[in-house]
């Protein structure tokens, strides 16, 4: 599912030549895909509750397959942009659906390993596309490989459709027996959902800002060799997969809020190393610390959703949170770039520190909000 995401960056120069568009036209393609991804993330809970998990996953895997077929076939640029919307929608729906299902049915170990698998897929994408291009084959062949892999996923969902349980966690009979699903307006009236969406926004946004601007900060702002800056940026992204595998081994043995708090402190410390620029090697260490500490945060936050928000609302809430993460992944890197352009590249380091501090503060706010609500509920019951 995540393999095509890693292909685009490698394929883009060849695609640009095929369609005769400018280098920055990639932004249009990414924007449209993001719109599709976010839109389906917000709708995922509503669709899931009406279709059932098995049918939901099957239909959206077909939607993603259609998007990949469009990439492989598209004769014109604007048709490619249109199918990019379809592919983004399918990816967003599958992403939200799997996260909601794992949050309802599995533990921290499997949730971390699910996201580690996403990371492996993103890593495989560039490898596949590079292998295609180095053999002087068309970039479309790379997407045909992705089509074949996605077709296998469609067949897998088709054969297991009736074996999937509902992703919604029923509580005291709520939403069982086909009762009316939760409305979006009911969810948005809850203060906790806005706080949680803020945490997801800054989690994904901090991840994207670090990954997108570390290379520029090191190479252009601090005179680090291009190869060295590129190496440490790659290590940053690789630390997510390694970190999720590592944390998956013992995440169930620690209290989740404690683990999240420790990792957010580590992110702030790593960002501080990057900003202070005491030595290049300390900045590199800071970058890797940030990546390793960020690794389990998204999966653990998803896993906490049914515990922090009523189980009745959790399925839709996961979709809203994933949608907020998509917005953060687009907006915070853009703001960081504007700050760097306006105030100089060293301001990027300060921006990264600011995002990490806001993330930690919002998460503490969420913990306090949940604790206060539980005390109020206990007082009423007593």
mmCIF file of C-alpha atoms in Angstrom:
data_model
loop_
_atom_site.group_PDB
_atom_site.id
_atom_site.type_symbol
_atom_site.label_atom_id
_atom_site.label_comp_id
_atom_site.label_asym_id
_atom_site.label_seq_id
_atom_site.Cartn_x
_atom_site.Cartn_y
_atom_site.Cartn_z
ATOM 1 C CA UNK A 1 0.000 0.000 0.000
ATOM 2 C CA UNK A 2 2.821 2.441 0.780
ATOM 3 C CA UNK A 3 5.157 1.376 -2.041
ATOM 4 C CA UNK A 4 3.750 3.891 -4.610
ATOM 5 C CA UNK A 5 4.348 6.775 -2.173
ATOM 6 C CA UNK A 6 8.081 6.171 -2.390
ATOM 7 C CA UNK A 7 8.130 5.873 -6.184
ATOM 8 C CA UNK A 8 7.063 9.371 -7.155
ATOM 9 C CA UNK A 9 10.195 11.254 -6.111
ATOM 10 C CA UNK A 10 12.434 8.970 -8.177
ATOM 11 C CA UNK A 11 10.063 8.846 -11.153
ATOM 12 C CA UNK A 12 9.347 12.583 -11.265
ATOM 13 C CA UNK A 13 12.209 13.797 -13.508
ATOM 14 C CA UNK A 14 11.204 11.199 -16.116
ATOM 15 C CA UNK A 15 7.509 12.007 -15.720
ATOM 16 C CA UNK A 16 8.277 15.709 -16.104
ATOM 17 C CA UNK A 17 9.950 14.999 -19.431
ATOM 18 C CA UNK A 18 7.077 12.772 -20.576
ATOM 19 C CA UNK A 19 4.374 15.354 -19.918
ATOM 20 C CA UNK A 20 6.428 18.471 -20.699
ATOM 21 C CA UNK A 21 5.672 20.235 -17.425
ATOM 22 C CA UNK A 22 7.839 22.361 -15.134
ATOM 23 C CA UNK A 23 9.759 20.939 -12.201
ATOM 24 C CA UNK A 24 7.446 22.549 -9.639
ATOM 25 C CA UNK A 25 4.365 20.937 -11.244
ATOM 26 C CA UNK A 26 5.021 18.109 -8.800
ATOM 27 C CA UNK A 27 3.464 20.377 -6.171
ATOM 28 C CA UNK A 28 0.141 20.286 -8.034
ATOM 29 C CA UNK A 29 0.175 16.499 -8.171
ATOM 30 C CA UNK A 30 1.046 16.224 -4.477
ATOM 31 C CA UNK A 31 -1.599 18.787 -3.490
ATOM 32 C CA UNK A 32 -4.364 16.961 -5.349
ATOM 33 C CA UNK A 33 -3.319 13.632 -3.846
ATOM 34 C CA UNK A 34 -3.297 15.209 -0.380
ATOM 35 C CA UNK A 35 -6.812 16.600 -0.910
ATOM 36 C CA UNK A 36 -8.047 13.112 -1.817
ATOM 37 C CA UNK A 37 -6.227 11.558 1.138
ATOM 38 C CA UNK A 38 -7.570 14.044 3.690
ATOM 39 C CA UNK A 39 -11.132 13.989 2.313
ATOM 40 C CA UNK A 40 -11.396 10.214 2.586
ATOM 41 C CA UNK A 41 -9.761 10.252 6.020
ATOM 42 C CA UNK A 42 -12.568 12.468 7.309
ATOM 43 C CA UNK A 43 -15.200 10.243 5.670
ATOM 44 C CA UNK A 44 -13.622 6.942 6.672
ATOM 45 C CA UNK A 45 -15.551 6.404 9.909
ATOM 46 C CA UNK A 46 -18.900 7.172 8.264
ATOM 47 C CA UNK A 47 -18.188 4.844 5.328
ATOM 48 C CA UNK A 48 -16.741 2.085 7.494
ATOM 49 C CA UNK A 49 -19.761 1.967 9.768
ATOM 50 C CA UNK A 50 -22.132 1.670 6.798
ATOM 51 C CA UNK A 51 -20.181 -0.728 4.597
ATOM 52 C CA UNK A 52 -18.521 -2.915 7.201
ATOM 53 C CA UNK A 53 -14.772 -3.288 7.485
ATOM 54 C CA UNK A 54 -14.296 -6.000 4.847
ATOM 55 C CA UNK A 55 -16.288 -4.271 2.100
ATOM 56 C CA UNK A 56 -14.763 -0.905 3.012
ATOM 57 C CA UNK A 57 -11.206 -2.220 2.636
ATOM 58 C CA UNK A 58 -12.010 -4.041 -0.618
ATOM 59 C CA UNK A 59 -13.658 -1.049 -2.313
ATOM 60 C CA UNK A 60 -10.916 1.357 -1.323
ATOM 61 C CA UNK A 61 -8.161 -1.018 -2.403
ATOM 62 C CA UNK A 62 -9.914 -1.083 -5.800
ATOM 63 C CA UNK A 63 -9.991 2.734 -5.741
ATOM 64 C CA UNK A 64 -6.243 2.794 -5.121
ATOM 65 C CA UNK A 65 -5.753 0.249 -7.926
ATOM 66 C CA UNK A 66 -7.630 2.536 -10.335
ATOM 67 C CA UNK A 67 -5.365 5.417 -9.343
ATOM 68 C CA UNK A 68 -2.237 3.349 -10.041
ATOM 69 C CA UNK A 69 -3.641 2.195 -13.388
ATOM 70 C CA UNK A 70 -4.147 5.864 -14.222
ATOM 71 C CA UNK A 71 -0.485 6.566 -13.466
ATOM 72 C CA UNK A 72 0.575 3.706 -15.718
ATOM 73 C CA UNK A 73 -1.763 4.677 -18.596
ATOM 74 C CA UNK A 74 -2.328 8.474 -18.465
ATOM 75 C CA UNK A 75 -1.564 10.072 -21.853
ATOM 76 C CA UNK A 76 -1.917 13.665 -20.568
ATOM 77 C CA UNK A 77 -0.839 15.680 -17.555
ATOM 78 C CA UNK A 78 -4.283 16.752 -16.380
ATOM 79 C CA UNK A 79 -5.619 13.211 -16.586
ATOM 80 C CA UNK A 80 -2.687 12.182 -14.388
ATOM 81 C CA UNK A 81 -3.659 14.889 -11.890
ATOM 82 C CA UNK A 82 -7.262 13.610 -11.888
ATOM 83 C CA UNK A 83 -6.249 10.019 -11.189
ATOM 84 C CA UNK A 84 -3.891 11.363 -8.526
ATOM 85 C CA UNK A 85 -7.005 12.499 -6.669
ATOM 86 C CA UNK A 86 -8.481 8.996 -6.970
ATOM 87 C CA UNK A 87 -5.285 7.321 -5.805
ATOM 88 C CA UNK A 88 -4.932 9.737 -2.892
ATOM 89 C CA UNK A 89 -8.510 9.039 -1.831
ATOM 90 C CA UNK A 90 -7.946 5.282 -1.876
ATOM 91 C CA UNK A 91 -4.718 5.600 0.089
ATOM 92 C CA UNK A 92 -6.326 7.873 2.687
ATOM 93 C CA UNK A 93 -9.247 5.510 3.180
ATOM 94 C CA UNK A 94 -7.023 2.445 3.570
ATOM 95 C CA UNK A 95 -4.697 4.316 5.919
ATOM 96 C CA UNK A 96 -7.525 5.454 8.191
ATOM 97 C CA UNK A 97 -9.317 2.111 8.028
ATOM 98 C CA UNK A 98 -6.285 0.050 9.001
ATOM 99 C CA UNK A 99 -5.390 2.443 11.807
ATOM 100 C CA UNK A 100 -8.942 2.327 13.187
ATOM 101 C CA UNK A 101 -9.028 -1.474 12.972
ATOM 102 C CA UNK A 102 -5.694 -1.917 14.742
ATOM 103 C CA UNK A 103 -6.644 0.637 17.412
ATOM 104 C CA UNK A 104 -9.798 -1.346 18.151
ATOM 105 C CA UNK A 105 -8.415 -4.863 17.975
ATOM 106 C CA UNK A 106 -4.652 -4.968 18.571
ATOM 107 C CA UNK A 107 -1.930 -3.915 20.987
ATOM 108 C CA UNK A 108 0.961 -1.445 20.899
ATOM 109 C CA UNK A 109 3.408 -4.014 19.539
ATOM 110 C CA UNK A 110 1.346 -4.792 16.439
ATOM 111 C CA UNK A 111 0.409 -1.137 15.926
ATOM 112 C CA UNK A 112 4.087 -0.160 15.856
ATOM 113 C CA UNK A 113 4.883 -3.017 13.493
ATOM 114 C CA UNK A 114 2.023 -1.989 11.202
ATOM 115 C CA UNK A 115 3.640 1.437 10.846
ATOM 116 C CA UNK A 116 7.063 -0.148 10.471
ATOM 117 C CA UNK A 117 5.582 -2.068 7.524
ATOM 118 C CA UNK A 118 4.402 1.226 6.030
ATOM 119 C CA UNK A 119 7.976 2.457 6.341
ATOM 120 C CA UNK A 120 9.360 -0.628 4.619
ATOM 121 C CA UNK A 121 6.950 -0.074 1.745
ATOM 122 C CA UNK A 122 8.007 3.550 1.345
ATOM 123 C CA UNK A 123 11.631 2.368 1.335
ATOM 124 C CA UNK A 124 10.957 -0.295 -1.316
ATOM 125 C CA UNK A 125 9.250 2.160 -3.681
ATOM 126 C CA UNK A 126 12.396 4.109 -4.653
ATOM 127 C CA UNK A 127 14.358 0.858 -4.958
ATOM 128 C CA UNK A 128 11.845 -0.579 -7.435
ATOM 129 C CA UNK A 129 11.634 2.616 -9.505
ATOM 130 C CA UNK A 130 15.416 3.051 -9.513
ATOM 131 C CA UNK A 131 15.849 -0.530 -10.742
ATOM 132 C CA UNK A 132 13.414 0.188 -13.591
ATOM 133 C CA UNK A 133 15.044 3.464 -14.660
ATOM 134 C CA UNK A 134 18.625 2.172 -14.477
ATOM 135 C CA UNK A 135 17.624 -0.477 -17.027
ATOM 136 C CA UNK A 136 16.515 2.312 -19.398
ATOM 137 C CA UNK A 137 12.871 1.292 -19.049
ATOM 138 C CA UNK A 138 9.923 3.686 -18.887
ATOM 139 C CA UNK A 139 8.873 5.015 -15.490
ATOM 140 C CA UNK A 140 5.444 3.560 -16.313
ATOM 141 C CA UNK A 141 6.917 0.068 -15.865
ATOM 142 C CA UNK A 142 7.574 0.918 -12.221
ATOM 143 C CA UNK A 143 3.920 1.770 -11.766
ATOM 144 C CA UNK A 144 2.926 -1.441 -13.534
ATOM 145 C CA UNK A 145 4.871 -3.277 -10.838
ATOM 146 C CA UNK A 146 2.878 -1.311 -8.249
ATOM 147 C CA UNK A 147 -0.347 -2.223 -10.095
ATOM 148 C CA UNK A 148 0.548 -5.911 -9.874
ATOM 149 C CA UNK A 149 1.256 -5.680 -6.143
ATOM 150 C CA UNK A 150 -1.935 -3.707 -5.538
ATOM 151 C CA UNK A 151 -3.936 -6.289 -7.501
ATOM 152 C CA UNK A 152 -2.676 -8.941 -5.088
ATOM 153 C CA UNK A 153 -3.906 -6.763 -2.224
ATOM 154 C CA UNK A 154 -7.333 -6.433 -3.873
ATOM 155 C CA UNK A 155 -7.557 -10.218 -4.243
ATOM 156 C CA UNK A 156 -6.526 -10.655 -0.617
ATOM 157 C CA UNK A 157 -9.251 -8.291 0.605
ATOM 158 C CA UNK A 158 -11.792 -9.962 -1.705
ATOM 159 C CA UNK A 159 -11.086 -13.446 -0.347
ATOM 160 C CA UNK A 160 -11.079 -12.303 3.298
ATOM 161 C CA UNK A 161 -13.921 -9.768 3.106
ATOM 162 C CA UNK A 162 -16.311 -11.737 5.320
ATOM 163 C CA UNK A 163 -13.633 -12.523 7.891
ATOM 164 C CA UNK A 164 -13.046 -8.903 8.901
ATOM 165 C CA UNK A 165 -14.782 -7.823 12.139
ATOM 166 C CA UNK A 166 -16.299 -4.388 12.487
ATOM 167 C CA UNK A 167 -13.634 -1.791 13.266
ATOM 168 C CA UNK A 168 -15.941 0.037 15.647
ATOM 169 C CA UNK A 169 -15.547 -0.999 19.266
ATOM 170 C CA UNK A 170 -19.073 -1.543 20.558
ATOM 171 C CA UNK A 171 -19.633 -0.557 24.158
ATOM 172 C CA UNK A 172 -22.671 -1.638 26.104
ATOM 173 C CA UNK A 173 -24.511 -2.395 22.890
ATOM 174 C CA UNK A 174 -23.765 0.918 21.178
ATOM 175 C CA UNK A 175 -23.549 0.680 17.393
ATOM 176 C CA UNK A 176 -24.289 -3.017 17.498
ATOM 177 C CA UNK A 177 -27.013 -4.595 15.403
ATOM 178 C CA UNK A 178 -26.764 -1.987 12.645
ATOM 179 C CA UNK A 179 -27.803 1.005 14.725
ATOM 180 C CA UNK A 180 -27.311 4.526 13.436
ATOM 181 C CA UNK A 181 -23.667 5.534 13.149
ATOM 182 C CA UNK A 182 -22.188 8.488 14.963
ATOM 183 C CA UNK A 183 -22.539 11.841 13.199
ATOM 184 C CA UNK A 184 -19.599 14.111 12.514
ATOM 185 C CA UNK A 185 -21.332 16.985 14.315
ATOM 186 C CA UNK A 186 -21.527 14.906 17.504
ATOM 187 C CA UNK A 187 -17.786 14.253 17.350
ATOM 188 C CA UNK A 188 -16.868 17.871 16.661
ATOM 189 C CA UNK A 189 -18.813 18.989 19.737
ATOM 190 C CA UNK A 190 -16.245 17.130 21.849
ATOM 191 C CA UNK A 191 -13.342 19.288 22.991
ATOM 192 C CA UNK A 192 -11.020 16.290 23.148
ATOM 193 C CA UNK A 193 -11.279 15.642 19.400
ATOM 194 C CA UNK A 194 -9.971 19.133 18.590
ATOM 195 C CA UNK A 195 -7.074 18.709 20.999
ATOM 196 C CA UNK A 196 -6.293 15.261 19.606
ATOM 197 C CA UNK A 197 -6.393 16.545 16.036
ATOM 198 C CA UNK A 198 -3.953 19.261 17.084
ATOM 199 C CA UNK A 199 -1.560 16.645 18.462
ATOM 200 C CA UNK A 200 -1.750 14.644 15.221
ATOM 201 C CA UNK A 201 -1.308 17.833 13.180
ATOM 202 C CA UNK A 202 1.934 18.702 14.968
ATOM 203 C CA UNK A 203 3.171 15.096 15.120
ATOM 204 C CA UNK A 204 3.024 14.634 11.350
ATOM 205 C CA UNK A 205 3.972 18.253 10.685
ATOM 206 C CA UNK A 206 7.092 18.035 12.849
ATOM 207 C CA UNK A 207 8.041 14.772 11.129
ATOM 208 C CA UNK A 208 7.622 16.324 7.682
ATOM 209 C CA UNK A 209 9.338 19.609 8.539
ATOM 210 C CA UNK A 210 12.376 17.794 9.955
ATOM 211 C CA UNK A 211 12.638 15.462 6.977
ATOM 212 C CA UNK A 212 12.074 18.096 4.303
ATOM 213 C CA UNK A 213 14.327 20.851 5.654
ATOM 214 C CA UNK A 214 17.191 19.117 7.478
ATOM 215 C CA UNK A 215 19.114 18.599 4.224
ATOM 216 C CA UNK A 216 18.761 22.253 3.202
ATOM 217 C CA UNK A 217 19.686 23.500 6.678
ATOM 218 C CA UNK A 218 22.806 21.328 6.818
ATOM 219 C CA UNK A 219 24.045 21.666 3.231
ATOM 220 C CA UNK A 220 23.115 25.245 2.291
ATOM 221 C CA UNK A 221 22.885 26.845 5.710
ATOM 222 C CA UNK A 222 25.872 25.239 7.436
ATOM 223 C CA UNK A 223 28.123 24.184 4.573
ATOM 224 C CA UNK A 224 27.917 20.440 5.227
ATOM 225 C CA UNK A 225 28.896 18.325 2.203
ATOM 226 C CA UNK A 226 25.907 17.324 0.092
ATOM 227 C CA UNK A 227 26.677 13.609 0.447
ATOM 228 C CA UNK A 228 26.934 13.907 4.239
ATOM 229 C CA UNK A 229 23.727 15.928 4.557
ATOM 230 C CA UNK A 230 21.933 13.441 2.316
ATOM 231 C CA UNK A 231 23.237 10.504 4.341
ATOM 232 C CA UNK A 232 21.971 11.877 7.646
ATOM 233 C CA UNK A 233 18.611 12.799 6.137
ATOM 234 C CA UNK A 234 18.293 9.183 4.952
ATOM 235 C CA UNK A 235 19.271 7.948 8.417
ATOM 236 C CA UNK A 236 16.523 10.175 9.851
ATOM 237 C CA UNK A 237 13.864 8.516 7.688
ATOM 238 C CA UNK A 238 15.311 5.067 8.302
ATOM 239 C CA UNK A 239 15.133 5.611 12.057
ATOM 240 C CA UNK A 240 11.327 5.571 11.827
ATOM 241 C CA UNK A 241 11.200 1.972 10.622
ATOM 242 C CA UNK A 242 13.955 0.860 12.999
ATOM 243 C CA UNK A 243 12.328 2.728 15.882
ATOM 244 C CA UNK A 244 8.901 1.219 15.300
ATOM 245 C CA UNK A 245 10.302 -2.294 15.180
ATOM 246 C CA UNK A 246 12.313 -1.578 18.346
ATOM 247 C CA UNK A 247 9.447 -0.016 20.311
ATOM 248 C CA UNK A 248 7.104 -2.765 19.164
ATOM 249 C CA UNK A 249 9.202 -5.260 21.121
ATOM 250 C CA UNK A 250 8.435 -3.732 24.515
ATOM 251 C CA UNK A 251 5.772 -1.027 24.081
ATOM 252 C CA UNK A 252 3.182 -3.227 25.825
ATOM 253 C CA UNK A 253 5.379 -3.355 28.940
ATOM 254 C CA UNK A 254 5.316 0.409 29.517
ATOM 255 C CA UNK A 255 2.487 2.755 30.373
ATOM 256 C CA UNK A 256 1.618 4.441 27.068
ATOM 257 C CA UNK A 257 1.350 8.018 28.342
ATOM 258 C CA UNK A 258 4.719 7.666 30.056
ATOM 259 C CA UNK A 259 6.332 6.387 26.851
ATOM 260 C CA UNK A 260 4.758 9.185 24.798
ATOM 261 C CA UNK A 261 5.898 11.806 27.305
ATOM 262 C CA UNK A 262 9.499 10.528 27.370
ATOM 263 C CA UNK A 263 9.667 10.457 23.587
ATOM 264 C CA UNK A 264 8.281 13.965 23.234
ATOM 265 C CA UNK A 265 10.912 15.223 25.669
ATOM 266 C CA UNK A 266 13.535 13.465 23.519
ATOM 267 C CA UNK A 267 12.158 15.224 20.414
ATOM 268 C CA UNK A 268 12.554 18.612 22.101
ATOM 269 C CA UNK A 269 16.121 17.746 23.174
ATOM 270 C CA UNK A 270 16.998 16.597 19.637
ATOM 271 C CA UNK A 271 15.489 19.741 18.099
ATOM 272 C CA UNK A 272 17.444 21.822 20.620
ATOM 273 C CA UNK A 273 20.694 20.174 19.460
ATOM 274 C CA UNK A 274 19.820 21.036 15.856
ATOM 275 C CA UNK A 275 18.989 24.666 16.674
ATOM 276 C CA UNK A 276 21.993 25.361 18.929
ATOM 277 C CA UNK A 277 24.415 24.074 16.263
ATOM 278 C CA UNK A 278 27.206 23.518 18.794
ATOM 279 C CA UNK A 279 28.859 21.093 16.372
ATOM 280 C CA UNK A 280 27.772 19.377 13.168
ATOM 281 C CA UNK A 281 27.959 15.942 14.754
ATOM 282 C CA UNK A 282 25.659 17.069 17.583
ATOM 283 C CA UNK A 283 23.140 18.342 15.028
ATOM 284 C CA UNK A 284 23.283 14.981 13.243
ATOM 285 C CA UNK A 285 22.757 13.165 16.544
ATOM 286 C CA UNK A 286 19.848 15.493 17.303
ATOM 287 C CA UNK A 287 18.229 14.681 13.965
ATOM 288 C CA UNK A 288 18.462 10.926 14.549
ATOM 289 C CA UNK A 289 17.174 11.307 18.118
ATOM 290 C CA UNK A 290 14.153 13.188 16.764
ATOM 291 C CA UNK A 291 13.443 10.483 14.167
ATOM 292 C CA UNK A 292 13.836 7.613 16.630
ATOM 293 C CA UNK A 293 11.681 9.386 19.237
ATOM 294 C CA UNK A 294 8.981 10.307 16.709
ATOM 295 C CA UNK A 295 8.796 6.725 15.415
ATOM 296 C CA UNK A 296 6.254 5.267 17.895
ATOM 297 C CA UNK A 297 4.265 8.431 18.570
ATOM 298 C CA UNK A 298 1.787 8.285 15.672
ATOM 299 C CA UNK A 299 0.915 4.572 16.144
ATOM 300 C CA UNK A 300 0.640 4.955 19.927
ATOM 301 C CA UNK A 301 -1.588 8.019 19.593
ATOM 302 C CA UNK A 302 -3.896 6.060 17.279
ATOM 303 C CA UNK A 303 -3.928 3.184 19.766
ATOM 304 C CA UNK A 304 -4.909 5.565 22.575
ATOM 305 C CA UNK A 305 -7.928 6.917 20.683
ATOM 306 C CA UNK A 306 -10.532 4.436 22.029
ATOM 307 C CA UNK A 307 -9.232 5.090 25.560
ATOM 308 C CA UNK A 308 -9.207 8.886 25.341
ATOM 309 C CA UNK A 309 -12.374 9.266 23.289
ATOM 310 C CA UNK A 310 -15.525 7.224 23.861
ATOM 311 C CA UNK A 311 -15.217 3.861 22.093
ATOM 312 C CA UNK A 312 -18.453 4.725 20.303
ATOM 313 C CA UNK A 313 -16.698 7.641 18.573
ATOM 314 C CA UNK A 314 -13.275 6.058 18.072
ATOM 315 C CA UNK A 315 -13.720 4.782 14.507
ATOM 316 C CA UNK A 316 -14.647 8.188 13.096
ATOM 317 C CA UNK A 317 -12.210 9.975 15.411
ATOM 318 C CA UNK A 318 -9.273 8.015 13.971
ATOM 319 C CA UNK A 319 -10.234 9.216 10.497
ATOM 320 C CA UNK A 320 -10.400 12.847 11.631
ATOM 321 C CA UNK A 321 -7.034 12.520 13.361
ATOM 322 C CA UNK A 322 -5.396 10.970 10.287
ATOM 323 C CA UNK A 323 -6.882 13.810 8.227
ATOM 324 C CA UNK A 324 -5.396 16.359 10.640
ATOM 325 C CA UNK A 325 -2.038 14.596 10.319
ATOM 326 C CA UNK A 326 -2.273 14.963 6.543
ATOM 327 C CA UNK A 327 -2.878 18.689 6.932
ATOM 328 C CA UNK A 328 0.082 19.011 9.276
ATOM 329 C CA UNK A 329 2.302 17.112 6.877
ATOM 330 C CA UNK A 330 1.469 19.689 4.197
ATOM 331 C CA UNK A 331 1.243 22.913 6.203
ATOM 332 C CA UNK A 332 4.088 22.852 8.751
ATOM 333 C CA UNK A 333 6.857 22.089 6.215
ATOM 334 C CA UNK A 334 5.483 24.923 4.055
ATOM 335 C CA UNK A 335 5.493 27.369 6.994
ATOM 336 C CA UNK A 336 9.014 26.257 7.923
ATOM 337 C CA UNK A 337 10.145 26.994 4.371
ATOM 338 C CA UNK A 338 8.552 30.443 4.442
ATOM 339 C CA UNK A 339 10.290 31.200 7.750
ATOM 340 C CA UNK A 340 13.625 30.061 6.306
ATOM 341 C CA UNK A 341 13.137 32.211 3.211
ATOM 342 C CA UNK A 342 12.116 35.277 5.214
ATOM 343 C CA UNK A 343 14.531 35.135 8.159
ATOM 344 C CA UNK A 344 17.406 32.985 6.894
ATOM 345 C CA UNK A 345 18.070 29.258 6.904
ATOM 346 C CA UNK A 346 19.123 29.166 10.575
ATOM 347 C CA UNK A 347 15.545 30.137 11.453
ATOM 348 C CA UNK A 348 14.559 26.660 10.262
ATOM 349 C CA UNK A 349 16.219 25.177 13.351
ATOM 350 C CA UNK A 350 14.245 27.473 15.648
ATOM 351 C CA UNK A 351 11.020 26.577 13.816
ATOM 352 C CA UNK A 352 11.687 22.865 14.325
ATOM 353 C CA UNK A 353 12.216 23.447 18.044
ATOM 354 C CA UNK A 354 8.997 25.485 18.237
ATOM 355 C CA UNK A 355 6.922 22.748 16.558
ATOM 356 C CA UNK A 356 8.287 20.123 18.958
ATOM 357 C CA UNK A 357 7.501 22.300 21.997
ATOM 358 C CA UNK A 358 3.936 22.909 20.790
ATOM 359 C CA UNK A 359 3.517 19.162 20.211
ATOM 360 C CA UNK A 360 4.629 18.345 23.753
ATOM 361 C CA UNK A 361 2.427 21.078 25.225
ATOM 362 C CA UNK A 362 -0.672 19.942 23.320
ATOM 363 C CA UNK A 363 -0.140 16.344 24.373
ATOM 364 C CA UNK A 364 0.112 17.359 28.038
ATOM 365 C CA UNK A 365 -3.129 19.313 27.543
ATOM 366 C CA UNK A 366 -4.805 16.166 26.169
ATOM 367 C CA UNK A 367 -3.615 14.070 29.128
ATOM 368 C CA UNK A 368 -4.899 16.689 31.570
ATOM 369 C CA UNK A 369 -8.237 16.955 29.765
ATOM 370 C CA UNK A 370 -8.790 13.177 29.819
ATOM 371 C CA UNK A 371 -7.793 12.931 33.493
ATOM 372 C CA UNK A 372 -10.173 15.753 34.436
ATOM 373 C CA UNK A 373 -13.098 14.211 32.531
ATOM 374 C CA UNK A 374 -12.531 10.843 34.205
ATOM 375 C CA UNK A 375 -12.517 12.470 37.635
ATOM 376 C CA UNK A 376 -15.768 14.267 36.815
ATOM 377 C CA UNK A 377 -17.348 11.012 35.660
ATOM 378 C CA UNK A 378 -16.180 9.197 38.796
ATOM 379 C CA UNK A 379 -17.596 11.975 40.985
ATOM 380 C CA UNK A 380 -20.986 11.740 39.255
ATOM 381 C CA UNK A 381 -21.107 7.940 39.576
ATOM 382 C CA UNK A 382 -20.191 8.078 43.247
#
